[in-house]
Amino acid sequence: MKTYNYSELSSTEIQKLVQRNVDPANEIRTIVEDVIANVQQHGDSALFDYALKFDKVELNKLYLDKAELEEIAKAISADQKAALETAYSNIYKFHQTQLKTEDKVETMPGVTCWRELRPIEKVGLYIPGGSAVLPSTFLMLGIPARIAGCHEIVVCSPPQKNGKVNAFIAYVALMLGIDKIYLAGGSQAVAAMAYGTASIPKVDKIFGPGNQFVTKAKTIIQSTTTTAIDMPAGPSEVLVIADETAIPAYIAADLLAQAEHGIDSQAVLVCTSADIAQKAIAEVEKQLPVLPRAEIAKLAIDNSYVVITSSLSEAMAFSNQYAPEHLILATHSWEQITGSIINAGSVFLGNLTPESAGDYASGTNHTLPTSSYARAYSGVSVDSFVKKITFQHISREGIQNIGPTVEVLAELEGLHAHRNAVSVRMSPPTP
């Protein structure tokens, strides 16, 4: 891992260092635009072709029904079911608290305003299934969708070589009461949910992480269709802030846990101790070879780096510029610096809180903004699956109280019909 000294970096160099997953020549955009256009024009036919091209499987239909999912799920052991059920329970508990009824507010006598939640009717969940199958992502998206009360949940996941999905994905579908999974992956799945095909329904909003092609497809369809997206959640990343109280073996394990996601993942160590940083790098080299996904993790580590700072405050300043998806504070002093966190997707506090816990079972959501989008986006929550509609009611007293203010403001903007809509109500009603 290449090492930089924070004090020697210019602001321009820091900006360049924190950039990731860019597409300067628009190569990814060009490919994705072609895929989207093909799916829009040819629908299911294009999806069958892409399954053969990218997933190396010839499908005879684009979905698995409930009976097929039940059969596939039989392969799961009792221990695996118990683990998925514990994760389900914790994620449900955390997200259920987010569904709240807001109080009505009387902004002035006779003028009452409030908000009410309504679920998004049709949502699409994209569950990655490339080099790693992620039933945890299915839980993270499906549970808040169910809590929110979404009327239709469309699920797309790439087919495996046998033309089916992983047994864990099937079991989670049954846990969530979802009786159909569509066999489509990549940017073509995003396009299918955005435009609709003969098999796959069009949805109102698409959720789920993916590679750069999936992320690019989401950003394109958001600007060209009526379908919204949760956020641009691309290749995963972690930034670890560590000091002399950190444990090198833990740091290395956290960096590698992120690196094994994919070759375009990134794991950054920002350390106030050069000695701890060196020991952590040595631990990475020690732990890496024994990983089953060592080849993938190594390529991601090659794309990662270390920054040495003189203090935790400097480390936090760099972190806020990086705006990480996952932020780990590997220090006994984490309580002193959490107030300085401005940009981060999800934060893991202390030496005994690995990012893996949040990825699977602590309860927080792991679908998070990447590539510095944590500057403006939050992670997925129940809020992501609902609309908050404002209501207001004005009484006879209220129209007399608020009317003069509205009349003046409408007049100064030159909108006389706006003024009149208030004025006619302030006069006694005509018999």
CSV table of C-alpha atoms in Angstrom, one decimal:
chain,number,residue,atom,x,y,z
A,1,MET,CA,0.0,0.0,0.0
A,2,LYS,CA,1.4,3.4,-1.0
A,3,THR,CA,2.0,5.7,1.9
A,4,TYR,CA,1.6,9.5,2.0
A,5,ASN,CA,2.4,12.1,4.6
A,6,TYR,CA,-0.6,14.4,5.1
A,7,SER,CA,1.5,17.4,5.8
A,8,GLU,CA,3.3,17.0,2.5
A,9,LEU,CA,0.1,16.9,0.4
A,10,SER,CA,-1.3,20.0,-1.3
A,11,SER,CA,-5.0,20.6,-1.5
A,12,THR,CA,-4.9,19.7,-5.1
A,13,GLU,CA,-3.1,16.4,-4.4
A,14,ILE,CA,-5.6,15.6,-1.7
A,15,GLN,CA,-8.5,16.2,-4.1
A,16,LYS,CA,-6.9,13.9,-6.6
A,17,LEU,CA,-6.2,11.2,-3.9
A,18,VAL,CA,-9.8,11.1,-2.7
A,19,GLN,CA,-11.3,10.7,-6.2
A,20,ARG,CA,-12.4,7.2,-7.1
A,21,ASN,CA,-14.6,5.4,-9.6
A,22,VAL,CA,-14.4,8.2,-12.2
A,23,ASP,CA,-15.2,7.6,-15.9
A,24,PRO,CA,-13.2,10.5,-17.5
A,25,ALA,CA,-13.5,9.1,-21.1
A,26,ASN,CA,-17.1,8.1,-20.6
A,27,GLU,CA,-16.3,4.5,-21.6
A,28,ILE,CA,-18.6,3.1,-19.0
A,29,ARG,CA,-21.4,5.5,-19.8
A,30,THR,CA,-21.2,4.6,-23.5
A,31,ILE,CA,-21.5,0.9,-22.8
A,32,VAL,CA,-24.4,1.4,-20.3
A,33,GLU,CA,-26.3,3.7,-22.6
A,34,ASP,CA,-26.2,1.0,-25.3
A,35,VAL,CA,-27.5,-1.6,-22.8
A,36,ILE,CA,-30.3,0.7,-21.6
A,37,ALA,CA,-31.4,1.5,-25.2
A,38,ASN,CA,-31.4,-2.2,-26.1
A,39,VAL,CA,-33.5,-3.2,-23.1
A,40,GLN,CA,-35.9,-0.3,-23.7
A,41,GLN,CA,-36.3,-1.3,-27.4
A,42,HIS,CA,-36.2,-5.1,-27.1
A,43,GLY,CA,-37.3,-5.9,-23.6
A,44,ASP,CA,-37.2,-9.5,-22.5
A,45,SER,CA,-35.3,-10.5,-25.7
A,46,ALA,CA,-32.4,-8.3,-24.7
A,47,LEU,CA,-32.4,-9.7,-21.2
A,48,PHE,CA,-32.1,-13.3,-22.5
A,49,ASP,CA,-29.2,-12.2,-24.7
A,50,TYR,CA,-27.4,-10.5,-21.8
A,51,ALA,CA,-27.9,-13.5,-19.5
A,52,LEU,CA,-26.1,-15.6,-22.1
A,53,LYS,CA,-23.4,-13.0,-22.8
A,54,PHE,CA,-22.6,-11.9,-19.2
A,55,ASP,CA,-23.9,-14.7,-16.9
A,56,LYS,CA,-23.1,-17.6,-19.3
A,57,VAL,CA,-26.5,-19.2,-18.9
A,58,GLU,CA,-29.3,-19.8,-21.4
A,59,LEU,CA,-32.6,-19.0,-19.7
A,60,ASN,CA,-36.0,-20.2,-20.8
A,61,LYS,CA,-37.8,-17.7,-18.5
A,62,LEU,CA,-36.8,-14.6,-16.6
A,63,TYR,CA,-38.1,-15.5,-13.1
A,64,LEU,CA,-38.3,-18.0,-10.3
A,65,ASP,CA,-41.7,-18.5,-8.7
A,66,LYS,CA,-42.5,-19.3,-5.0
A,67,ALA,CA,-42.4,-23.1,-5.5
A,68,GLU,CA,-39.0,-22.9,-7.2
A,69,LEU,CA,-37.7,-20.7,-4.4
A,70,GLU,CA,-38.9,-23.1,-1.7
A,71,GLU,CA,-37.1,-25.9,-3.4
A,72,ILE,CA,-33.9,-24.0,-3.8
A,73,ALA,CA,-34.0,-22.9,-0.1
A,74,LYS,CA,-34.1,-26.5,1.1
A,75,ALA,CA,-30.3,-26.6,0.7
A,76,ILE,CA,-29.7,-24.3,3.7
A,77,SER,CA,-28.6,-25.8,7.0
A,78,ALA,CA,-30.2,-25.1,10.3
A,79,ASP,CA,-27.2,-23.0,11.5
A,80,GLN,CA,-27.4,-20.9,8.3
A,81,LYS,CA,-31.1,-20.3,8.8
A,82,ALA,CA,-30.6,-19.3,12.4
A,83,ALA,CA,-27.9,-16.8,11.4
A,84,LEU,CA,-30.2,-15.2,8.7
A,85,GLU,CA,-33.1,-15.1,11.1
A,86,THR,CA,-30.9,-13.4,13.8
A,87,ALA,CA,-29.8,-10.8,11.2
A,88,TYR,CA,-33.4,-10.3,10.1
A,89,SER,CA,-34.5,-9.7,13.7
A,90,ASN,CA,-31.8,-7.2,14.4
A,91,ILE,CA,-32.3,-5.3,11.2
A,92,TYR,CA,-36.0,-5.2,11.7
A,93,LYS,CA,-35.7,-3.9,15.2
A,94,PHE,CA,-33.5,-1.1,14.2
A,95,HIS,CA,-35.5,0.0,11.2
A,96,GLN,CA,-39.0,-0.4,12.8
A,97,THR,CA,-38.2,2.6,15.1
A,98,GLN,CA,-37.8,4.8,12.0
A,99,LEU,CA,-41.6,4.6,11.2
A,100,LYS,CA,-42.9,7.5,13.2
A,101,THR,CA,-46.1,9.6,13.1
A,102,GLU,CA,-45.3,13.3,13.3
A,103,ASP,CA,-47.2,15.8,15.4
A,104,LYS,CA,-49.5,18.4,14.0
A,105,VAL,CA,-48.2,22.0,14.3
A,106,GLU,CA,-50.4,25.1,14.7
A,107,THR,CA,-48.1,27.7,13.1
A,108,MET,CA,-50.5,30.4,14.1
A,109,PRO,CA,-54.1,30.4,15.5
A,110,GLY,CA,-56.3,28.5,13.1
A,111,VAL,CA,-53.5,27.4,10.7
A,112,THR,CA,-52.5,23.7,11.2
A,113,CYS,CA,-49.8,21.9,9.3
A,114,TRP,CA,-48.5,18.3,9.4
A,115,ARG,CA,-46.9,15.5,7.4
A,116,GLU,CA,-48.1,12.0,6.8
A,117,LEU,CA,-46.1,9.0,5.4
A,118,ARG,CA,-47.2,7.1,2.3
A,119,PRO,CA,-45.3,4.1,1.0
A,120,ILE,CA,-43.8,4.2,-2.5
A,121,GLU,CA,-46.1,1.9,-4.4
A,122,LYS,CA,-43.7,0.0,-6.6
A,123,VAL,CA,-40.0,-0.5,-5.6
A,124,GLY,CA,-37.2,-2.4,-7.4
A,125,LEU,CA,-34.5,-4.1,-5.4
A,126,TYR,CA,-31.3,-5.0,-7.1
A,127,ILE,CA,-29.4,-7.8,-5.3
A,128,PRO,CA,-25.9,-8.3,-6.7
A,129,GLY,CA,-24.8,-11.8,-7.5
A,130,GLY,CA,-21.5,-11.5,-9.3
A,131,SER,CA,-18.3,-12.6,-7.6
A,132,ALA,CA,-20.1,-12.7,-4.3
A,133,VAL,CA,-23.8,-13.4,-3.6
A,134,LEU,CA,-25.2,-11.0,-1.1
A,135,PRO,CA,-28.3,-12.2,0.8
A,136,SER,CA,-27.5,-9.6,3.4
A,137,THR,CA,-28.2,-6.9,0.8
A,138,PHE,CA,-31.6,-8.5,0.3
A,139,LEU,CA,-32.3,-8.2,4.0
A,140,MET,CA,-31.1,-4.6,4.1
A,141,LEU,CA,-33.5,-3.6,1.3
A,142,GLY,CA,-36.4,-5.9,1.8
A,143,ILE,CA,-37.0,-5.3,5.5
A,144,PRO,CA,-37.4,-1.5,5.3
A,145,ALA,CA,-39.5,-1.9,2.2
A,146,ARG,CA,-41.8,-4.2,4.1
A,147,ILE,CA,-41.9,-1.9,7.2
A,148,ALA,CA,-42.8,1.0,4.9
A,149,GLY,CA,-45.7,-0.9,3.4
A,150,CYS,CA,-44.6,-0.8,-0.3
A,151,HIS,CA,-47.4,-2.4,-2.3
A,152,GLU,CA,-45.2,-4.2,-4.9
A,153,ILE,CA,-41.6,-5.3,-4.4
A,154,VAL,CA,-39.8,-6.3,-7.6
A,155,VAL,CA,-36.5,-8.2,-7.1
A,156,CYS,CA,-33.8,-8.6,-9.7
A,157,SER,CA,-30.7,-10.7,-9.2
A,158,PRO,CA,-28.3,-12.3,-11.7
A,159,PRO,CA,-28.8,-15.9,-12.5
A,160,GLN,CA,-26.1,-18.4,-11.5
A,161,LYS,CA,-24.7,-20.9,-14.0
A,162,ASN,CA,-27.6,-23.3,-13.3
A,163,GLY,CA,-30.1,-20.7,-14.2
A,164,LYS,CA,-31.3,-20.2,-10.6
A,165,VAL,CA,-30.3,-18.0,-7.6
A,166,ASN,CA,-28.3,-18.9,-4.6
A,167,ALA,CA,-30.1,-20.8,-1.8
A,168,PHE,CA,-29.6,-18.0,0.7
A,169,ILE,CA,-31.2,-15.5,-1.7
A,170,ALA,CA,-34.2,-17.8,-2.1
A,171,TYR,CA,-34.5,-18.3,1.7
A,172,VAL,CA,-34.5,-14.5,2.3
A,173,ALA,CA,-37.2,-14.1,-0.3
A,174,LEU,CA,-39.4,-16.5,1.6
A,175,MET,CA,-38.6,-14.7,4.9
A,176,LEU,CA,-39.7,-11.4,3.3
A,177,GLY,CA,-42.9,-12.9,1.8
A,178,ILE,CA,-41.6,-12.3,-1.8
A,179,ASP,CA,-42.6,-15.0,-4.1
A,180,LYS,CA,-40.8,-14.1,-7.3
A,181,ILE,CA,-37.3,-13.2,-8.2
A,182,TYR,CA,-36.4,-12.0,-11.7
A,183,LEU,CA,-33.2,-13.4,-13.2
A,184,ALA,CA,-31.5,-10.2,-14.5
A,185,GLY,CA,-28.3,-8.6,-13.4
A,186,GLY,CA,-26.1,-5.6,-14.2
A,187,SER,CA,-27.2,-2.4,-15.9
A,188,GLN,CA,-29.7,-4.4,-17.9
A,189,ALA,CA,-31.6,-5.2,-14.7
A,190,VAL,CA,-31.7,-1.5,-13.8
A,191,ALA,CA,-33.0,-0.7,-17.3
A,192,ALA,CA,-35.7,-3.4,-17.1
A,193,MET,CA,-37.0,-2.0,-13.8
A,194,ALA,CA,-36.9,1.5,-15.1
A,195,TYR,CA,-38.8,0.9,-18.3
A,196,GLY,CA,-40.5,-2.4,-17.7
A,197,THR,CA,-40.6,-5.4,-20.0
A,198,ALA,CA,-43.1,-8.1,-20.7
A,199,SER,CA,-41.8,-10.0,-17.7
A,200,ILE,CA,-40.4,-7.4,-15.3
A,201,PRO,CA,-42.7,-4.6,-14.1
A,202,LYS,CA,-41.7,-0.9,-14.2
A,203,VAL,CA,-41.1,0.5,-10.7
A,204,ASP,CA,-41.2,3.9,-9.1
A,205,LYS,CA,-37.8,3.7,-7.4
A,206,ILE,CA,-34.7,1.4,-7.7
A,207,PHE,CA,-32.6,0.4,-4.7
A,208,GLY,CA,-29.4,-1.5,-4.3
A,209,PRO,CA,-25.6,-1.4,-4.7
A,210,GLY,CA,-23.6,-2.6,-7.6
A,211,ASN,CA,-20.4,-2.2,-9.7
A,212,GLN,CA,-19.6,0.9,-11.8
A,213,PHE,CA,-21.9,-0.2,-14.6
A,214,VAL,CA,-24.9,-0.7,-12.2
A,215,THR,CA,-24.2,2.7,-10.6
A,216,LYS,CA,-23.9,4.5,-13.9
A,217,ALA,CA,-27.2,2.9,-15.1
A,218,LYS,CA,-28.9,4.2,-12.0
A,219,THR,CA,-27.7,7.7,-12.5
A,220,ILE,CA,-28.7,7.7,-16.2
A,221,ILE,CA,-32.2,6.4,-15.7
A,222,GLN,CA,-32.8,8.8,-12.9
A,223,SER,CA,-32.3,11.7,-15.3
A,224,THR,CA,-34.1,10.1,-18.3
A,225,THR,CA,-37.1,8.3,-16.8
A,226,THR,CA,-39.8,8.8,-14.2
A,227,THR,CA,-38.0,6.2,-12.0
A,228,ALA,CA,-36.0,7.5,-9.0
A,229,ILE,CA,-33.0,5.8,-7.3
A,230,ASP,CA,-31.9,5.4,-3.7
A,231,MET,CA,-28.4,6.8,-4.3
A,232,PRO,CA,-25.3,6.3,-6.4
A,233,ALA,CA,-24.0,3.2,-4.4
A,234,GLY,CA,-21.1,1.8,-6.4
A,235,PRO,CA,-18.0,-0.2,-5.5
A,236,SER,CA,-17.6,-0.5,-1.7
A,237,GLU,CA,-14.9,1.3,0.4
A,238,VAL,CA,-13.7,1.8,3.9
A,239,LEU,CA,-11.5,4.4,5.7
A,240,VAL,CA,-9.9,3.4,9.0
A,241,ILE,CA,-8.7,6.1,11.3
A,242,ALA,CA,-6.2,4.6,13.8
A,243,ASP,CA,-3.8,5.8,16.4
A,244,GLU,CA,-1.3,4.2,18.8
A,245,THR,CA,-4.1,2.5,20.7
A,246,ALA,CA,-5.3,0.6,17.6
A,247,ILE,CA,-4.5,-3.1,17.1
A,248,PRO,CA,-2.7,-3.8,13.8
A,249,ALA,CA,-4.2,-7.2,13.3
A,250,TYR,CA,-7.7,-5.8,13.6
A,251,ILE,CA,-6.9,-2.9,11.2
A,252,ALA,CA,-5.6,-5.4,8.6
A,253,ALA,CA,-8.6,-7.6,8.9
A,254,ASP,CA,-10.9,-4.6,8.4
A,255,LEU,CA,-9.0,-3.4,5.3
A,256,LEU,CA,-9.0,-6.9,3.8
A,257,ALA,CA,-12.7,-7.4,4.6
A,258,GLN,CA,-13.4,-4.4,2.4
A,259,ALA,CA,-10.9,-5.4,-0.3
A,260,GLU,CA,-12.4,-8.8,-0.9
A,261,HIS,CA,-15.7,-7.2,-2.1
A,262,GLY,CA,-14.2,-6.6,-5.6
A,263,ILE,CA,-11.1,-5.4,-7.5
A,264,ASP,CA,-12.5,-1.9,-7.6
A,265,SER,CA,-13.1,-1.6,-3.9
A,266,GLN,CA,-10.8,0.6,-1.8
A,267,ALA,CA,-9.5,0.4,1.7
A,268,VAL,CA,-7.8,3.5,3.1
A,269,LEU,CA,-5.8,3.7,6.4
A,270,VAL,CA,-5.3,7.1,8.0
A,271,CYS,CA,-3.0,6.7,10.9
A,272,THR,CA,-1.4,9.0,13.5
A,273,SER,CA,1.3,6.5,14.1
A,274,ALA,CA,3.8,5.4,11.4
A,275,ASP,CA,4.7,2.4,13.6
A,276,ILE,CA,1.1,1.2,13.8
A,277,ALA,CA,0.7,1.8,10.1
A,278,GLN,CA,3.8,-0.3,9.2
A,279,LYS,CA,2.6,-3.1,11.5
A,280,ALA,CA,-0.9,-3.0,10.0
A,281,ILE,CA,0.6,-3.3,6.5
A,282,ALA,CA,2.7,-6.3,7.6
A,283,GLU,CA,-0.5,-7.9,9.0
A,284,VAL,CA,-2.2,-7.3,5.6
A,285,GLU,CA,0.6,-9.2,3.9
A,286,LYS,CA,0.3,-11.9,6.5
A,287,GLN,CA,-3.5,-12.3,6.4
A,288,LEU,CA,-4.0,-11.9,2.6
A,289,PRO,CA,-2.5,-15.1,1.2
A,290,VAL,CA,-4.9,-17.4,3.3
A,291,LEU,CA,-8.0,-15.7,2.0
A,292,PRO,CA,-10.1,-17.7,-0.6
A,293,ARG,CA,-10.6,-14.4,-2.4
A,294,ALA,CA,-6.9,-13.3,-2.1
A,295,GLU,CA,-6.5,-12.5,-5.8
A,296,ILE,CA,-9.5,-10.1,-5.7
A,297,ALA,CA,-8.4,-8.6,-2.4
A,298,LYS,CA,-4.8,-8.1,-3.6
A,299,LEU,CA,-5.9,-6.1,-6.6
A,300,ALA,CA,-8.1,-3.9,-4.4
A,301,ILE,CA,-5.3,-3.4,-1.9
A,302,ASP,CA,-3.1,-2.3,-4.8
A,303,ASN,CA,-5.7,0.4,-5.4
A,304,SER,CA,-5.6,1.5,-1.8
A,305,TYR,CA,-3.2,3.6,0.3
A,306,VAL,CA,-2.1,4.9,3.7
A,307,VAL,CA,-2.0,8.5,4.9
A,308,ILE,CA,0.1,9.4,8.0
A,309,THR,CA,-1.2,12.4,10.0
A,310,SER,CA,0.2,14.1,13.1
A,311,SER,CA,-3.1,14.0,15.0
A,312,LEU,CA,-6.6,12.6,15.1
A,313,SER,CA,-8.0,16.0,14.1
A,314,GLU,CA,-5.9,15.9,10.9
A,315,ALA,CA,-7.1,12.4,10.3
A,316,MET,CA,-10.7,13.4,10.6
A,317,ALA,CA,-10.1,16.4,8.3
A,318,PHE,CA,-8.9,14.0,5.6
A,319,SER,CA,-11.8,11.6,6.2
A,320,ASN,CA,-14.3,14.3,5.8
A,321,GLN,CA,-12.8,15.2,2.4
A,322,TYR,CA,-12.8,11.5,1.4
A,323,ALA,CA,-16.4,11.1,2.7
A,324,PRO,CA,-16.2,7.3,3.1
A,325,GLU,CA,-19.0,4.8,2.8
A,326,HIS,CA,-17.7,3.0,5.9
A,327,LEU,CA,-15.6,4.8,8.6
A,328,ILE,CA,-13.9,2.9,11.4
A,329,LEU,CA,-12.5,4.8,14.4
A,330,ALA,CA,-9.8,2.3,15.6
A,331,THR,CA,-8.9,4.3,18.7
A,332,HIS,CA,-9.7,4.4,22.4
A,333,SER,CA,-10.4,8.1,21.9
A,334,TRP,CA,-13.3,7.7,19.5
A,335,GLU,CA,-15.7,9.6,21.8
A,336,GLN,CA,-13.6,12.7,21.5
A,337,ILE,CA,-13.8,12.8,17.7
A,338,THR,CA,-17.2,11.6,16.7
A,339,GLY,CA,-18.5,15.2,16.9
A,340,SER,CA,-16.1,16.1,14.1
A,341,ILE,CA,-17.6,13.6,11.6
A,342,ILE,CA,-19.3,15.5,8.8
A,343,ASN,CA,-19.3,13.1,5.9
A,344,ALA,CA,-19.7,9.4,6.3
A,345,GLY,CA,-22.2,6.7,5.4
A,346,SER,CA,-21.9,4.5,8.5
A,347,VAL,CA,-19.4,4.7,11.4
A,348,PHE,CA,-17.9,1.9,13.5
A,349,LEU,CA,-16.6,3.0,16.9
A,350,GLY,CA,-13.6,1.5,18.8
A,351,ASN,CA,-11.4,-1.5,18.3
A,352,LEU,CA,-14.1,-4.1,18.9
A,353,THR,CA,-16.6,-2.9,16.3
A,354,PRO,CA,-15.8,-4.3,12.8
A,355,GLU,CA,-17.5,-3.1,9.7
A,356,SER,CA,-18.6,-6.7,9.1
A,357,ALA,CA,-21.0,-6.4,12.0
A,358,GLY,CA,-22.9,-3.6,10.2
A,359,ASP,CA,-22.6,-5.5,6.9
A,360,TYR,CA,-24.6,-8.4,8.3
A,361,ALA,CA,-26.4,-8.3,11.6
A,362,SER,CA,-26.0,-5.4,14.0
A,363,GLY,CA,-29.1,-3.8,12.6
A,364,THR,CA,-27.9,-0.7,10.7
A,365,ASN,CA,-28.3,-0.7,6.9
A,366,HIS,CA,-25.3,-1.5,4.8
A,367,THR,CA,-26.6,0.1,1.6
A,368,LEU,CA,-24.7,3.3,1.7
A,369,PRO,CA,-23.4,6.2,-0.5
A,370,THR,CA,-19.9,5.6,-2.0
A,371,SER,CA,-17.5,7.7,-4.1
A,372,SER,CA,-17.8,10.8,-1.8
A,373,TYR,CA,-21.6,10.8,-2.2
A,374,ALA,CA,-21.8,10.7,1.6
A,375,ARG,CA,-21.3,14.4,1.4
A,376,ALA,CA,-25.0,14.6,0.3
A,377,TYR,CA,-26.7,11.2,0.7
A,378,SER,CA,-27.7,9.1,3.7
A,379,GLY,CA,-27.8,5.3,3.7
A,380,VAL,CA,-31.0,3.4,3.0
A,381,SER,CA,-33.6,3.5,5.7
A,382,VAL,CA,-37.4,3.2,6.0
A,383,ASP,CA,-37.5,6.9,5.0
A,384,SER,CA,-36.1,5.8,1.6
A,385,PHE,CA,-39.2,3.8,0.9
A,386,VAL,CA,-41.8,6.4,1.9
A,387,LYS,CA,-43.0,9.8,0.7
A,388,LYS,CA,-43.8,12.5,3.3
A,389,ILE,CA,-46.8,14.4,2.2
A,390,THR,CA,-47.6,17.7,3.8
A,391,PHE,CA,-51.1,18.7,4.8
A,392,GLN,CA,-52.6,21.9,6.1
A,393,HIS,CA,-56.0,23.1,7.3
A,394,ILE,CA,-57.1,26.7,7.8
A,395,SER,CA,-60.1,27.7,9.8
A,396,ARG,CA,-62.2,30.8,9.6
A,397,GLU,CA,-60.0,32.3,12.3
A,398,GLY,CA,-56.9,31.1,10.5
A,399,ILE,CA,-57.7,32.7,7.2
A,400,GLN,CA,-58.2,36.1,8.9
A,401,ASN,CA,-54.8,35.7,10.7
A,402,ILE,CA,-52.7,34.5,7.7
A,403,GLY,CA,-54.6,36.2,4.9
A,404,PRO,CA,-53.0,39.7,5.1
A,405,THR,CA,-49.5,38.2,5.0
A,406,VAL,CA,-50.3,36.2,1.9
A,407,GLU,CA,-51.9,39.2,0.2
A,408,VAL,CA,-48.8,41.3,0.7
A,409,LEU,CA,-46.4,38.6,-0.4
A,410,ALA,CA,-48.5,37.8,-3.5
A,411,GLU,CA,-48.7,41.5,-4.3
A,412,LEU,CA,-45.0,42.0,-4.1
A,413,GLU,CA,-44.4,39.1,-6.5
A,414,GLY,CA,-47.0,40.4,-8.9
A,415,LEU,CA,-49.2,37.3,-8.6
A,416,HIS,CA,-52.6,38.9,-8.3
A,417,ALA,CA,-54.6,35.7,-8.7
A,418,HIS,CA,-52.7,34.3,-5.7
A,419,ARG,CA,-53.8,37.3,-3.7
A,420,ASN,CA,-57.3,37.0,-4.8
A,421,ALA,CA,-57.6,33.4,-3.8
A,422,VAL,CA,-57.0,34.6,-0.2
A,423,SER,CA,-59.0,37.8,-0.4
A,424,VAL,CA,-62.2,36.2,-1.5
A,425,ARG,CA,-62.0,33.9,1.6
A,426,MET,CA,-61.4,36.8,4.0
A,427,SER,CA,-64.7,38.4,3.1
A,428,PRO,CA,-67.9,37.1,4.6
A,429,PRO,CA,-69.4,34.4,2.4
A,430,THR,CA,-72.1,35.6,-0.1
A,431,PRO,CA,-75.5,34.2,0.9
